Coordinates of C-alpha atoms in Angstrom, one line a residue:
M1 CA 29.0 -3.2 -15.0
P2 CA 28.4 -0.4 -13.3
E3 CA 24.6 -0.9 -11.5
G4 CA 22.7 1.6 -10.6
K5 CA 18.4 2.5 -10.1
I6 CA 17.5 6.1 -12.0
I7 CA 16.7 9.0 -9.5
K8 CA 16.4 10.7 -11.9
A9 CA 14.9 12.5 -15.8
L10 CA 15.4 16.0 -17.1
S11 CA 16.2 17.5 -20.4
G12 CA 17.2 13.9 -22.1
F13 CA 18.9 13.6 -19.1
Y14 CA 19.1 9.9 -16.4
Y15 CA 20.5 9.7 -14.1
V16 CA 21.8 7.1 -12.3
K17 CA 22.3 6.2 -8.2
S18 CA 25.3 4.3 -7.8
E19 CA 27.3 2.2 -4.3
D20 CA 30.2 5.7 -6.1
G21 CA 27.7 8.1 -6.9
I22 CA 25.0 10.3 -9.4
Y23 CA 26.1 10.2 -12.2
Q24 CA 24.3 12.0 -15.8
C25 CA 23.8 9.7 -17.9
R26 CA 22.2 9.1 -21.7
G27 CA 20.7 6.8 -23.4
R28 CA 22.5 4.4 -26.4
G29 CA 21.5 5.2 -29.4
V30 CA 19.5 1.6 -29.7
F31 CA 16.8 2.2 -26.9
R32 CA 16.1 5.0 -29.5
K33 CA 16.1 3.1 -32.4
N34 CA 14.1 -0.7 -30.1
K35 CA 11.6 2.7 -28.8
I36 CA 12.5 2.4 -25.2
T37 CA 12.6 5.2 -23.2
P38 CA 14.6 5.2 -19.8
L39 CA 12.3 5.9 -16.8
V40 CA 13.4 6.9 -13.6
G41 CA 12.8 4.2 -10.9
D42 CA 14.9 1.9 -13.2
D43 CA 17.0 -0.3 -12.9
V44 CA 19.9 0.3 -14.4
E45 CA 23.8 -0.7 -16.1
F46 CA 25.4 1.4 -17.5
L47 CA 29.0 2.6 -18.6
A48 CA 30.8 5.5 -16.5
E49 CA 33.3 7.4 -18.7
N50 CA 34.3 9.8 -15.8
N51 CA 33.2 9.5 -12.2
K52 CA 31.1 12.8 -13.4
E53 CA 29.0 11.4 -16.8
G54 CA 28.5 7.4 -18.4
Y55 CA 26.1 6.8 -20.9
I56 CA 23.1 3.7 -19.8
L57 CA 23.2 0.4 -21.4
E58 CA 21.2 -1.9 -20.3
I59 CA 17.8 -1.8 -18.0
K60 CA 16.9 -4.8 -15.8
E61 CA 13.6 -5.6 -16.7
R62 CA 11.4 -3.8 -15.3
Q63 CA 8.2 -5.1 -12.1
N64 CA 5.8 -2.2 -14.1
E65 CA 5.7 0.7 -15.2
L66 CA 3.2 3.8 -15.3
I67 CA 3.1 5.4 -18.4
R68 CA 1.8 9.4 -17.4
P69 CA 3.9 10.3 -14.8
P70 CA 7.1 8.0 -16.5
V71 CA 7.9 5.6 -13.2
A72 CA 9.3 2.0 -13.5
N73 CA 9.2 -0.2 -10.6
V74 CA 7.4 1.4 -8.1
D75 CA 5.8 -0.8 -5.3
Q76 CA 3.2 1.6 -3.9
A77 CA 0.5 5.2 -5.1
I78 CA 0.0 7.1 -2.7
L79 CA -3.5 8.8 -3.5
I80 CA -4.1 12.1 -1.5
F81 CA -6.9 13.7 -1.8
S82 CA -8.3 17.2 -0.1
A83 CA -11.3 16.7 2.8
K84 CA -11.7 19.9 1.5
N85 CA -10.5 23.3 -1.2
P86 CA -10.8 20.9 -3.0
D87 CA -13.9 19.2 -1.7
F88 CA -12.3 15.3 -1.8
N89 CA -14.0 13.4 -4.6
S90 CA -14.8 9.7 -4.5
A91 CA -15.7 9.3 -7.9
L92 CA -12.0 11.3 -8.5
L93 CA -9.6 8.5 -6.1
D94 CA -12.5 5.8 -7.6
R95 CA -10.7 6.4 -11.2
F96 CA -7.2 6.4 -10.2
L97 CA -8.0 3.7 -7.4
V98 CA -8.3 1.7 -11.2
L99 CA -6.2 3.2 -12.7
I100 CA -3.2 1.9 -9.8
E101 CA -5.3 -1.3 -9.4
S102 CA -5.0 -2.6 -13.2
N103 CA -1.2 -2.2 -13.1
H104 CA -0.5 -4.5 -9.8
I105 CA 0.7 -1.5 -7.9
Q106 CA -0.4 -0.6 -3.9
P107 CA -2.7 2.1 -3.3
V108 CA -2.7 4.0 0.2
I109 CA -4.9 7.4 -0.1
V110 CA -4.2 9.8 2.0
I111 CA -6.7 12.3 2.9
T112 CA -5.4 16.4 3.7
K113 CA -5.7 19.8 4.7
M114 CA -8.3 18.2 8.1
D115 CA -6.8 21.3 9.5
L116 CA -10.2 23.4 7.2
T117 CA -12.7 21.1 8.2
E118 CA -16.2 22.1 10.2
D119 CA -17.3 19.3 12.2
S120 CA -20.3 18.4 9.6
D121 CA -17.2 17.6 6.7
V122 CA -15.7 15.5 9.3
D123 CA -18.9 13.0 9.7
V124 CA -18.7 13.0 5.8
I125 CA -15.0 12.7 5.8
E126 CA -14.5 9.7 8.9
K127 CA -18.4 7.4 6.3
Y128 CA -15.8 7.6 2.9
V129 CA -13.1 6.4 5.3
H130 CA -15.3 3.8 7.0
D131 CA -16.2 2.6 3.5
Y132 CA -12.9 2.5 1.6
E133 CA -11.3 1.4 5.3
S134 CA -13.7 -1.8 5.1
I135 CA -12.8 -2.1 1.1
G136 CA -9.3 -3.0 2.4
Y137 CA -7.5 0.3 1.0
Q138 CA -5.5 1.5 4.0
V139 CA -6.2 5.4 4.5
V140 CA -4.4 8.1 6.8
V141 CA -6.1 11.2 7.5
T142 CA -3.3 14.1 7.6
S143 CA -2.9 18.2 8.0
S144 CA 0.3 19.0 6.8
K145 CA -0.3 22.6 9.0
K146 CA -0.5 21.0 12.3
G147 CA 1.6 17.9 11.0
D148 CA -1.0 15.2 12.7
G149 CA -0.7 11.8 10.8
M150 CA 2.7 12.6 9.5
D151 CA 4.0 9.8 11.7
Q152 CA 1.5 7.2 10.4
I153 CA 3.1 7.9 6.3
T154 CA 6.7 7.3 6.8
P155 CA 6.2 3.9 8.3
I156 CA 4.4 3.1 5.0
L157 CA 6.9 4.8 2.8
K158 CA 9.5 2.9 4.5
D159 CA 12.2 1.1 2.1
K160 CA 9.1 0.6 -0.9
I161 CA 9.5 3.5 -3.9
S162 CA 6.7 5.9 -4.0
V163 CA 4.8 7.8 -6.8
F164 CA 2.8 10.7 -4.8
A165 CA -0.1 11.4 -6.0
G166 CA -4.1 13.0 -6.3
Q167 CA -5.8 15.8 -7.8
S168 CA -3.9 18.7 -8.9
G169 CA -4.2 21.7 -5.0
V170 CA -4.5 19.5 -2.8
G171 CA -1.9 19.9 -0.9
K172 CA 1.3 17.5 -2.5
S173 CA 3.7 19.5 -2.0
S174 CA 2.9 20.0 1.5
L175 CA 2.9 17.5 2.5
L176 CA 6.6 16.3 1.1
N177 CA 7.5 19.4 2.1
A178 CA 6.2 18.6 5.9
L179 CA 7.5 15.0 5.9
R180 CA 10.8 16.6 5.2
P181 CA 11.5 20.4 5.0
E182 CA 14.6 20.8 3.3
L183 CA 13.3 18.8 0.3
E184 CA 11.6 23.4 -0.1
L185 CA 8.9 22.1 -2.3
E186 CA 7.4 24.9 -4.2
T187 CA 3.9 25.2 -3.9
N188 CA 1.2 27.7 -4.7
A189 CA -2.2 28.5 -3.2
I190 CA -5.8 27.5 -5.6
S191 CA -6.7 29.6 -7.4
K192 CA -9.6 31.1 -6.5
H193 CA -11.6 31.5 -10.2
L194 CA -10.2 28.4 -11.9
G195 CA -10.4 26.6 -7.5
R196 CA -8.0 24.7 -9.0
G197 CA -4.1 24.7 -7.8
K198 CA -1.6 25.1 -10.9
H199 CA 0.8 22.0 -11.4
T200 CA 4.3 23.5 -9.3
T201 CA 6.2 19.8 -10.1
R202 CA 7.8 19.3 -13.1
H203 CA 10.3 17.3 -13.7
V204 CA 10.1 13.8 -12.0
E205 CA 12.7 12.9 -9.5
L206 CA 13.3 10.0 -7.0
I207 CA 13.2 12.4 -3.2
E208 CA 15.1 10.2 0.2
I209 CA 11.5 10.4 2.4
A210 CA 11.6 8.4 5.2
E211 CA 14.0 6.0 4.3
G212 CA 12.1 4.9 0.5
L213 CA 12.7 7.0 -1.9
V214 CA 9.3 8.8 -3.2
A215 CA 8.3 10.0 -6.8
D216 CA 7.1 14.1 -6.3
T217 CA 6.0 13.6 -10.1
P218 CA 3.5 16.2 -12.8
G219 CA 0.9 14.3 -11.8
F220 CA -0.8 11.8 -13.5
S221 CA -2.2 13.9 -17.0
S222 CA -4.0 10.3 -18.3
L223 CA -6.6 9.7 -16.5
D224 CA -8.6 7.2 -18.7
F225 CA -9.6 3.7 -19.7
K226 CA -7.9 3.1 -22.5
N227 CA -5.8 -0.4 -21.6
I228 CA -8.5 -1.5 -19.9
E229 CA -11.3 -3.8 -21.9
L230 CA -15.2 -4.1 -20.4
E231 CA -14.7 -7.7 -18.6
E232 CA -11.2 -6.6 -16.6
L233 CA -12.4 -3.2 -15.2
T234 CA -14.6 -5.5 -12.5
F235 CA -11.3 -6.8 -10.6
Y236 CA -9.7 -3.5 -9.9
F237 CA -12.7 -2.9 -7.7
P238 CA -11.7 -5.7 -4.8
E239 CA -15.0 -5.7 -3.0
M240 CA -16.2 -7.3 -6.8
K241 CA -14.0 -9.1 -7.5
T242 CA -14.7 -11.4 -4.8
R243 CA -18.1 -11.6 -5.8
I244 CA -18.5 -12.5 -8.9
N245 CA -18.0 -16.1 -9.1
D246 CA -21.5 -15.6 -7.4
C247 CA -22.8 -14.5 -10.6
K248 CA -25.0 -16.4 -11.5
F249 CA -23.7 -16.5 -15.7
R250 CA -19.7 -16.5 -16.5
G251 CA -18.5 -13.1 -17.7
C252 CA -21.8 -11.2 -15.8
L253 CA -21.4 -7.2 -16.3
H254 CA -23.2 -6.8 -13.2
V255 CA -25.8 -5.0 -15.5
K256 CA -29.0 -6.4 -16.1
E257 CA -28.1 -9.2 -16.0
P258 CA -29.9 -12.1 -13.6
G259 CA -28.4 -13.6 -10.3
C260 CA -25.5 -10.8 -10.2
A261 CA -24.4 -10.5 -6.8
I262 CA -23.1 -7.4 -7.3
K263 CA -26.2 -6.0 -7.3
E264 CA -27.3 -8.0 -4.9
A265 CA -24.3 -7.0 -2.0
V266 CA -25.4 -3.9 -3.5
I267 CA -29.2 -3.6 -2.2
K268 CA -27.6 -5.1 1.0
D269 CA -25.5 -1.7 0.8
E270 CA -22.7 -5.0 1.3
I271 CA -20.8 -2.2 -1.5
K272 CA -21.3 1.0 -1.7
T273 CA -24.4 1.6 -3.9
Y274 CA -22.1 5.2 -4.7
R275 CA -19.1 2.9 -6.4
Y276 CA -21.3 1.2 -8.6
E277 CA -22.5 4.1 -9.7
H278 CA -19.3 5.2 -10.7
Y279 CA -18.4 0.7 -12.2
L280 CA -21.2 1.7 -14.3
S281 CA -20.3 4.8 -15.7
F282 CA -16.5 3.8 -16.2
L283 CA -17.5 0.8 -17.8
E284 CA -20.2 3.6 -20.4
E285 CA -17.2 4.7 -20.3
I286 CA -14.4 1.8 -21.7
R287 CA -18.0 0.9 -23.8
Q288 CA -17.6 4.2 -25.8
R289 CA -14.2 3.5 -26.5
K290 CA -12.8 4.3 -30.4
P291 CA -11.7 0.6 -31.2
R292 CA -8.3 -0.1 -31.1
Y293 CA -7.3 -1.2 -34.6
E294 CA -3.7 -3.0 -34.5
R295 CA -1.2 -2.4 -37.4

């Protein structure tokens, strides 16, 4: 039975790339019956009816999966945040990082639009770059218009499935166009009235770029922490995770508990105050979440 990878999902069809080409496939009825949805990135077995069409028969075990955007077997998430227009938002970046970490996907931070910055902006961005690199994250600073930083991104993409995600209007499509100009992906300028960009990507598709596959997606339509429990949140802040065994009490949430190694590290500036404040904000958001009831 031929095997392949779903590279695009559109209007109920799944486009499977195999050694023999790309087949437009439908899923078997049993998938709907078992409430299984094939995802872009899935490795599948399929039955070819002719040299262009077929049916997906089996979905191989997934390494991981994202629901919004719907992509499976992701190796890394390229988180795109702009230095200006819109301004760099560390709280939103930390929210993305927690969600990516919780899905066991490697994050890479890319800061775009450096060509729009002034000297004072550059100082701020350089401080954030230093902070996130000291935590252990890979950070690339770019300008799609000038072409700066593109040579650093291409080796990151090789032989991997990457999701490009980030705040609307930060230049995801512009960055992809800079990496592969013939794509000519639709881009929209920031709406000055709304202060944000319009979504220009309407379906998920894996695009071959720099010897890897990149999922250009409509973005994360859900940025809540509905699948993260209070006790888990610390594990998605790497600089906290390495210190949790030093807390006096097991299960410490690092709020008011005595002998907390995390709070001590914040006082010593070993953990940045803004990161800790974001942790507390996310913790309260999870605490206020409506309880889930199993059916």
